[in-house]
PDB file of C-alpha atoms in Angstrom:
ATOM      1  CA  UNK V   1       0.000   0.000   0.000  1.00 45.00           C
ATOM      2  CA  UNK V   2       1.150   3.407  -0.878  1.00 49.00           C
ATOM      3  CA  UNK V   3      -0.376   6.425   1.346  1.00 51.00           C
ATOM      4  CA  UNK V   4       0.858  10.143   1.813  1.00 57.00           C
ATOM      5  CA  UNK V   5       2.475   8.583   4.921  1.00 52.00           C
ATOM      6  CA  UNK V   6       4.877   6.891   2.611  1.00 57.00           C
ATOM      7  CA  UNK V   7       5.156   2.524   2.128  1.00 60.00           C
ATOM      8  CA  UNK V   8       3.347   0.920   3.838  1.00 58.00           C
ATOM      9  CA  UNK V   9       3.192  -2.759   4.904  1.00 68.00           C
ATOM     10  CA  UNK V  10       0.493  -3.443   7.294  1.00 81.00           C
ATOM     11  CA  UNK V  11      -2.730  -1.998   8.684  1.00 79.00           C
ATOM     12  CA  UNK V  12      -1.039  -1.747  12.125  1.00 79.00           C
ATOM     13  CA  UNK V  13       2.018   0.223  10.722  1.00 81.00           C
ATOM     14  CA  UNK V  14      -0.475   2.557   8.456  1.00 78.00           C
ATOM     15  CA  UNK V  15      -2.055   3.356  11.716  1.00 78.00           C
ATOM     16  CA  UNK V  16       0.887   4.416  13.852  1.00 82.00           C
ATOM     17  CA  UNK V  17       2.483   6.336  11.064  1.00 82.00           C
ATOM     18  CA  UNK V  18      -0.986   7.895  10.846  1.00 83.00           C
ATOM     19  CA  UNK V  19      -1.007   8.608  14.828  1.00 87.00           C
ATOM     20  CA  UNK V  20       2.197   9.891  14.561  1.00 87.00           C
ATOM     21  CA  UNK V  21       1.259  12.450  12.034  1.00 89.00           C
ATOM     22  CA  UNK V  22      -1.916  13.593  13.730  1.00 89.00           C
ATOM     23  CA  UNK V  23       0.191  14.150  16.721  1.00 91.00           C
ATOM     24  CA  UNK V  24       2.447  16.044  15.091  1.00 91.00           C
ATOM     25  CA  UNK V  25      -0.263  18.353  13.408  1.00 93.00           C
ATOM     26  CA  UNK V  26      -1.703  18.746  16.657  1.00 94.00           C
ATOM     27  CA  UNK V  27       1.293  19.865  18.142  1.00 95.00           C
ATOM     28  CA  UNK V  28       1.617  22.608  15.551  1.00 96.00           C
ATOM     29  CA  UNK V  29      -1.967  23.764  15.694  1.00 97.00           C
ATOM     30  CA  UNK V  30      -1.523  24.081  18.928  1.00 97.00           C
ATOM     31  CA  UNK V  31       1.851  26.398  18.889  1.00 97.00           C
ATOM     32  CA  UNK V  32       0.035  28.233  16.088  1.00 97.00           C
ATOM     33  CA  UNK V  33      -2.407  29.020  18.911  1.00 97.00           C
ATOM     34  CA  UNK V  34      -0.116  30.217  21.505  1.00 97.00           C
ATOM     35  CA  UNK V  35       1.285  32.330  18.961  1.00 97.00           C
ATOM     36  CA  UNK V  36      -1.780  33.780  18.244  1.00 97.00           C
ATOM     37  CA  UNK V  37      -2.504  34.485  21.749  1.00 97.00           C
ATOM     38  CA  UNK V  38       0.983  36.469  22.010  1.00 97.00           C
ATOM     39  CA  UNK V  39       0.061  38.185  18.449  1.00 97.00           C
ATOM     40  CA  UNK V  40      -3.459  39.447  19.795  1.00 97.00           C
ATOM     41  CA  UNK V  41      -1.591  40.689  23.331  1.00 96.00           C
ATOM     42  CA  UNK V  42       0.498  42.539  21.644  1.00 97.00           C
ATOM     43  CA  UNK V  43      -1.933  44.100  19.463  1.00 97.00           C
ATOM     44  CA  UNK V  44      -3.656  45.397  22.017  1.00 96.00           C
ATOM     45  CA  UNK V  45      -0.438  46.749  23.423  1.00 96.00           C
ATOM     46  CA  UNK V  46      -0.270  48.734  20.884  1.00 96.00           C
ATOM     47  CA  UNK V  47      -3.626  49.587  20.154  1.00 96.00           C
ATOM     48  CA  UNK V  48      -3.295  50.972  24.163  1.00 95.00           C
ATOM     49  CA  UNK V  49      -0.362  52.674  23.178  1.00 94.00           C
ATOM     50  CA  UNK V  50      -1.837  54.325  20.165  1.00 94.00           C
ATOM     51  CA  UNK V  51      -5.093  55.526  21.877  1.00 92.00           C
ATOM     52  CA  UNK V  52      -2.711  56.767  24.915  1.00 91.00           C
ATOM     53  CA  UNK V  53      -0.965  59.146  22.057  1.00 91.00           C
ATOM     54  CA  UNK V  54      -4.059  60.180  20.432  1.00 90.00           C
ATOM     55  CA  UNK V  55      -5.681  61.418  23.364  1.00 88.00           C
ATOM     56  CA  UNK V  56      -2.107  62.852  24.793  1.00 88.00           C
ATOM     57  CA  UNK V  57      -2.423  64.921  21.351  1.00 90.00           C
ATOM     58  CA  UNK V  58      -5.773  66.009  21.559  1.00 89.00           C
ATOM     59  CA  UNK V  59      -4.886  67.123  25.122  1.00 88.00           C
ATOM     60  CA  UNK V  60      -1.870  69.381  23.492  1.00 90.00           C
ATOM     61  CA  UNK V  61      -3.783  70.785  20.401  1.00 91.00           C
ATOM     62  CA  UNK V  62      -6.843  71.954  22.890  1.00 90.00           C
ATOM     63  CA  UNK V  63      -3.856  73.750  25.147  1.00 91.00           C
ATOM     64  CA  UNK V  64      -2.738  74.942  22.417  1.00 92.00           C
ATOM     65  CA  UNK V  65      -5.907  76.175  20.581  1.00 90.00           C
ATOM     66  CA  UNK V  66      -6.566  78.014  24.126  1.00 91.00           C
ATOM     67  CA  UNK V  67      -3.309  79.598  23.982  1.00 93.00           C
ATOM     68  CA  UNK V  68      -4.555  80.877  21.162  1.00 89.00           C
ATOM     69  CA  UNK V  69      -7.534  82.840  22.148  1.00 88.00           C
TER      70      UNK V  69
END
């Protein structure tokens, strides 16, 4: 039998070199997943960051516009 697993010569092989692949996927998915976890904390990080700067600006242009007057 030929499979995507590579040659194989029994049913009992097929299925641990099919376990052993499924493990392995699901040990990727789930370091994709942590990584995605650390990708959406650090977006809000920055989001934080960005709305902290916006509003630091607003503060400065309305001192500045009453400077003005």
């Amino acid at each position: 039998n030929r499979s995507t697993l590579g040659t194989v010569s029994d049913p009992a092989t097929a299925g641990r070199a099919h376990g052993a692949a499924g493990a392995a996927l699901h040990a990727e998915v789930e370091r994709l997943a942590v990584d995605l976890i650390r990708w959406g904390h650090a977006g809000r990080g920055v989001a934080a960051a960005l709305r902290s700067g916006a509003e630091g600006h607003t503060a400065a242009e309305a001192a500045a516009v009453a400077a003005l007057r």
